[in-house]
């Protein structure tokens, strides 16, 4: 029962929206589970919350910019720099440049541990707040106001 939990402090049975929709069918096993919880916790209200998004397996390499890809190639695989620039110029004429370059870059360097480490470090900097993505730039100068 990962779609339902008991909030003893607020005296509520907390269920997800998808669980509530399934429980609305009297023949569904979710309905039986909900009825069992309601019998067990008499006097508790029911609160429906949003489903949490499952963490999809994301491609961390796609978090890199052109500049970062070029720096990586220059540092670790300088012999591929001309190929990278040629592909970039070729795809500019077709459109969908970034996607195509990322696919090439990912396929070419998918086994490089250094690349995975750099991409993971960059991905950790991204912080989500209220469904907005805020990216921390360590080079940016920020003035903080202190309330006294």
mmCIF file of C-alpha atoms in Angstrom:
data_model
loop_
_atom_site.group_PDB
_atom_site.id
_atom_site.type_symbol
_atom_site.label_atom_id
_atom_site.label_comp_id
_atom_site.label_asym_id
_atom_site.label_seq_id
_atom_site.Cartn_x
_atom_site.Cartn_y
_atom_site.Cartn_z
ATOM 1 C CA UNK A 1 0.000 0.000 0.000
ATOM 2 C CA UNK A 2 2.403 2.672 -1.163
ATOM 3 C CA UNK A 3 -0.485 4.776 -2.447
ATOM 4 C CA UNK A 4 -1.964 5.260 1.017
ATOM 5 C CA UNK A 5 -0.518 6.299 4.358
ATOM 6 C CA UNK A 6 -1.854 7.244 7.755
ATOM 7 C CA UNK A 7 -1.302 10.742 9.157
ATOM 8 C CA UNK A 8 -1.867 10.251 12.884
ATOM 9 C CA UNK A 9 -1.124 13.864 13.794
ATOM 10 C CA UNK A 10 -3.888 15.297 11.589
ATOM 11 C CA UNK A 11 -6.052 12.162 11.836
ATOM 12 C CA UNK A 12 -6.207 11.574 8.063
ATOM 13 C CA UNK A 13 -5.866 8.705 5.634
ATOM 14 C CA UNK A 14 -3.721 10.175 2.862
ATOM 15 C CA UNK A 15 -4.147 8.599 -0.584
ATOM 16 C CA UNK A 16 -2.854 9.472 -4.033
ATOM 17 C CA UNK A 17 -5.141 10.720 -6.781
ATOM 18 C CA UNK A 18 -4.610 7.601 -8.913
ATOM 19 C CA UNK A 19 -5.392 5.391 -5.900
ATOM 20 C CA UNK A 20 -8.598 7.384 -5.274
ATOM 21 C CA UNK A 21 -9.668 6.957 -8.907
ATOM 22 C CA UNK A 22 -9.069 3.195 -8.763
ATOM 23 C CA UNK A 23 -10.807 2.951 -5.380
ATOM 24 C CA UNK A 24 -13.944 4.520 -6.866
ATOM 25 C CA UNK A 25 -14.605 1.186 -8.600
ATOM 26 C CA UNK A 26 -16.367 -1.043 -6.020
ATOM 27 C CA UNK A 27 -14.828 -4.193 -7.548
ATOM 28 C CA UNK A 28 -11.222 -2.948 -7.459
ATOM 29 C CA UNK A 29 -8.748 -4.178 -4.853
ATOM 30 C CA UNK A 30 -7.965 -0.512 -4.058
ATOM 31 C CA UNK A 31 -11.565 -0.072 -2.944
ATOM 32 C CA UNK A 32 -11.210 -3.013 -0.570
ATOM 33 C CA UNK A 33 -7.952 -1.579 0.801
ATOM 34 C CA UNK A 34 -9.537 1.828 1.359
ATOM 35 C CA UNK A 35 -12.573 0.304 3.080
ATOM 36 C CA UNK A 36 -10.262 -1.702 5.338
ATOM 37 C CA UNK A 37 -8.354 1.457 6.282
ATOM 38 C CA UNK A 38 -11.591 3.354 6.942
ATOM 39 C CA UNK A 39 -12.824 0.572 9.230
ATOM 40 C CA UNK A 40 -9.502 0.386 11.032
ATOM 41 C CA UNK A 41 -9.194 4.164 11.504
ATOM 42 C CA UNK A 42 -12.739 5.260 12.295
ATOM 43 C CA UNK A 43 -13.081 9.031 12.555
ATOM 44 C CA UNK A 44 -10.109 9.727 10.268
ATOM 45 C CA UNK A 45 -10.727 11.935 7.249
ATOM 46 C CA UNK A 46 -9.475 11.171 3.755
ATOM 47 C CA UNK A 47 -7.018 13.470 2.011
ATOM 48 C CA UNK A 48 -6.206 13.052 -1.683
ATOM 49 C CA UNK A 49 -2.761 14.243 -2.786
ATOM 50 C CA UNK A 50 -1.034 14.493 -6.141
ATOM 51 C CA UNK A 51 0.828 11.450 -7.373
ATOM 52 C CA UNK A 52 4.564 11.806 -7.044
ATOM 53 C CA UNK A 53 6.349 11.582 -10.352
ATOM 54 C CA UNK A 54 8.484 8.541 -10.677
ATOM 55 C CA UNK A 55 12.088 9.340 -11.303
ATOM 56 C CA UNK A 56 12.548 8.441 -14.929
ATOM 57 C CA UNK A 57 15.965 7.356 -15.991
ATOM 58 C CA UNK A 58 17.251 10.564 -17.523
ATOM 59 C CA UNK A 59 20.102 11.045 -19.875
ATOM 60 C CA UNK A 60 22.617 12.991 -17.833
ATOM 61 C CA UNK A 61 24.856 13.712 -20.837
ATOM 62 C CA UNK A 62 22.131 15.909 -22.331
ATOM 63 C CA UNK A 63 22.618 18.273 -19.417
ATOM 64 C CA UNK A 64 25.860 19.419 -21.064
ATOM 65 C CA UNK A 65 26.051 22.514 -23.248
ATOM 66 C CA UNK A 66 27.982 22.821 -26.526
ATOM 67 C CA UNK A 67 30.744 24.631 -24.682
ATOM 68 C CA UNK A 68 31.015 21.870 -22.076
ATOM 69 C CA UNK A 69 31.044 19.184 -24.759
ATOM 70 C CA UNK A 70 33.774 21.035 -26.634
ATOM 71 C CA UNK A 71 35.827 21.494 -23.445
ATOM 72 C CA UNK A 72 35.475 17.801 -22.669
ATOM 73 C CA UNK A 73 36.573 16.762 -26.168
ATOM 74 C CA UNK A 74 39.496 19.218 -26.100
ATOM 75 C CA UNK A 75 40.640 17.910 -22.719
ATOM 76 C CA UNK A 76 40.212 14.154 -23.170
ATOM 77 C CA UNK A 77 39.769 13.392 -26.901
ATOM 78 C CA UNK A 78 41.393 16.217 -28.880
ATOM 79 C CA UNK A 79 41.533 14.059 -32.032
ATOM 80 C CA UNK A 80 37.694 14.192 -32.188
ATOM 81 C CA UNK A 81 37.415 17.994 -32.029
ATOM 82 C CA UNK A 82 37.338 18.475 -35.812
ATOM 83 C CA UNK A 83 34.636 15.797 -36.154
ATOM 84 C CA UNK A 84 32.568 17.554 -33.457
ATOM 85 C CA UNK A 85 32.842 20.943 -35.171
ATOM 86 C CA UNK A 86 32.054 19.392 -38.568
ATOM 87 C CA UNK A 87 28.957 17.632 -37.253
ATOM 88 C CA UNK A 88 27.816 20.787 -35.508
ATOM 89 C CA UNK A 89 28.131 22.769 -38.767
ATOM 90 C CA UNK A 90 26.397 19.985 -40.739
ATOM 91 C CA UNK A 91 23.436 19.799 -38.354
ATOM 92 C CA UNK A 92 23.009 23.588 -38.266
ATOM 93 C CA UNK A 93 21.925 23.380 -41.899
ATOM 94 C CA UNK A 94 19.317 20.696 -41.111
ATOM 95 C CA UNK A 95 17.934 22.035 -37.828
ATOM 96 C CA UNK A 96 17.557 20.068 -34.560
ATOM 97 C CA UNK A 97 21.243 20.608 -33.895
ATOM 98 C CA UNK A 98 21.416 20.111 -30.146
ATOM 99 C CA UNK A 99 19.507 16.829 -30.112
ATOM 100 C CA UNK A 100 21.602 15.316 -32.916
ATOM 101 C CA UNK A 101 24.910 16.479 -31.415
ATOM 102 C CA UNK A 102 23.910 15.108 -27.997
ATOM 103 C CA UNK A 103 23.090 11.722 -29.508
ATOM 104 C CA UNK A 104 26.452 11.625 -31.290
ATOM 105 C CA UNK A 105 28.290 12.766 -28.151
ATOM 106 C CA UNK A 106 26.496 10.251 -25.935
ATOM 107 C CA UNK A 107 27.157 7.342 -28.316
ATOM 108 C CA UNK A 108 30.817 8.277 -28.771
ATOM 109 C CA UNK A 109 31.637 8.728 -25.079
ATOM 110 C CA UNK A 110 29.056 6.599 -23.267
ATOM 111 C CA UNK A 111 31.720 4.522 -21.506
ATOM 112 C CA UNK A 112 33.799 7.460 -20.205
ATOM 113 C CA UNK A 113 33.604 7.571 -16.416
ATOM 114 C CA UNK A 114 34.978 11.127 -16.281
ATOM 115 C CA UNK A 115 32.110 12.366 -18.454
ATOM 116 C CA UNK A 116 29.510 10.649 -16.266
ATOM 117 C CA UNK A 117 31.041 12.199 -13.145
ATOM 118 C CA UNK A 118 30.965 15.708 -14.673
ATOM 119 C CA UNK A 119 27.370 15.314 -15.845
ATOM 120 C CA UNK A 120 26.237 14.009 -12.448
ATOM 121 C CA UNK A 121 27.904 16.906 -10.637
ATOM 122 C CA UNK A 122 26.160 19.385 -12.919
ATOM 123 C CA UNK A 123 22.806 17.623 -12.508
ATOM 124 C CA UNK A 124 23.083 17.840 -8.712
ATOM 125 C CA UNK A 125 23.287 21.628 -8.913
ATOM 126 C CA UNK A 126 19.783 21.852 -10.389
ATOM 127 C CA UNK A 127 17.234 22.363 -7.620
ATOM 128 C CA UNK A 128 13.459 22.121 -8.037
ATOM 129 C CA UNK A 129 11.168 24.462 -6.170
ATOM 130 C CA UNK A 130 7.426 24.695 -6.774
ATOM 131 C CA UNK A 131 7.721 23.016 -10.186
ATOM 132 C CA UNK A 132 10.193 25.659 -11.353
ATOM 133 C CA UNK A 133 13.767 24.709 -12.096
ATOM 134 C CA UNK A 134 16.379 27.030 -10.668
ATOM 135 C CA UNK A 135 19.988 26.527 -11.650
ATOM 136 C CA UNK A 136 22.736 27.643 -9.337
ATOM 137 C CA UNK A 137 25.593 29.443 -11.044
ATOM 138 C CA UNK A 138 28.611 29.444 -8.712
ATOM 139 C CA UNK A 139 30.289 32.245 -10.714
ATOM 140 C CA UNK A 140 27.355 34.627 -10.349
ATOM 141 C CA UNK A 141 27.718 37.405 -7.796
ATOM 142 C CA UNK A 142 24.713 37.573 -5.534
ATOM 143 C CA UNK A 143 23.990 40.158 -2.855
ATOM 144 C CA UNK A 144 21.939 38.915 0.051
ATOM 145 C CA UNK A 145 19.870 41.276 2.137
ATOM 146 C CA UNK A 146 19.929 40.572 5.836
ATOM 147 C CA UNK A 147 16.877 41.542 7.879
ATOM 148 C CA UNK A 148 17.673 42.851 11.309
#
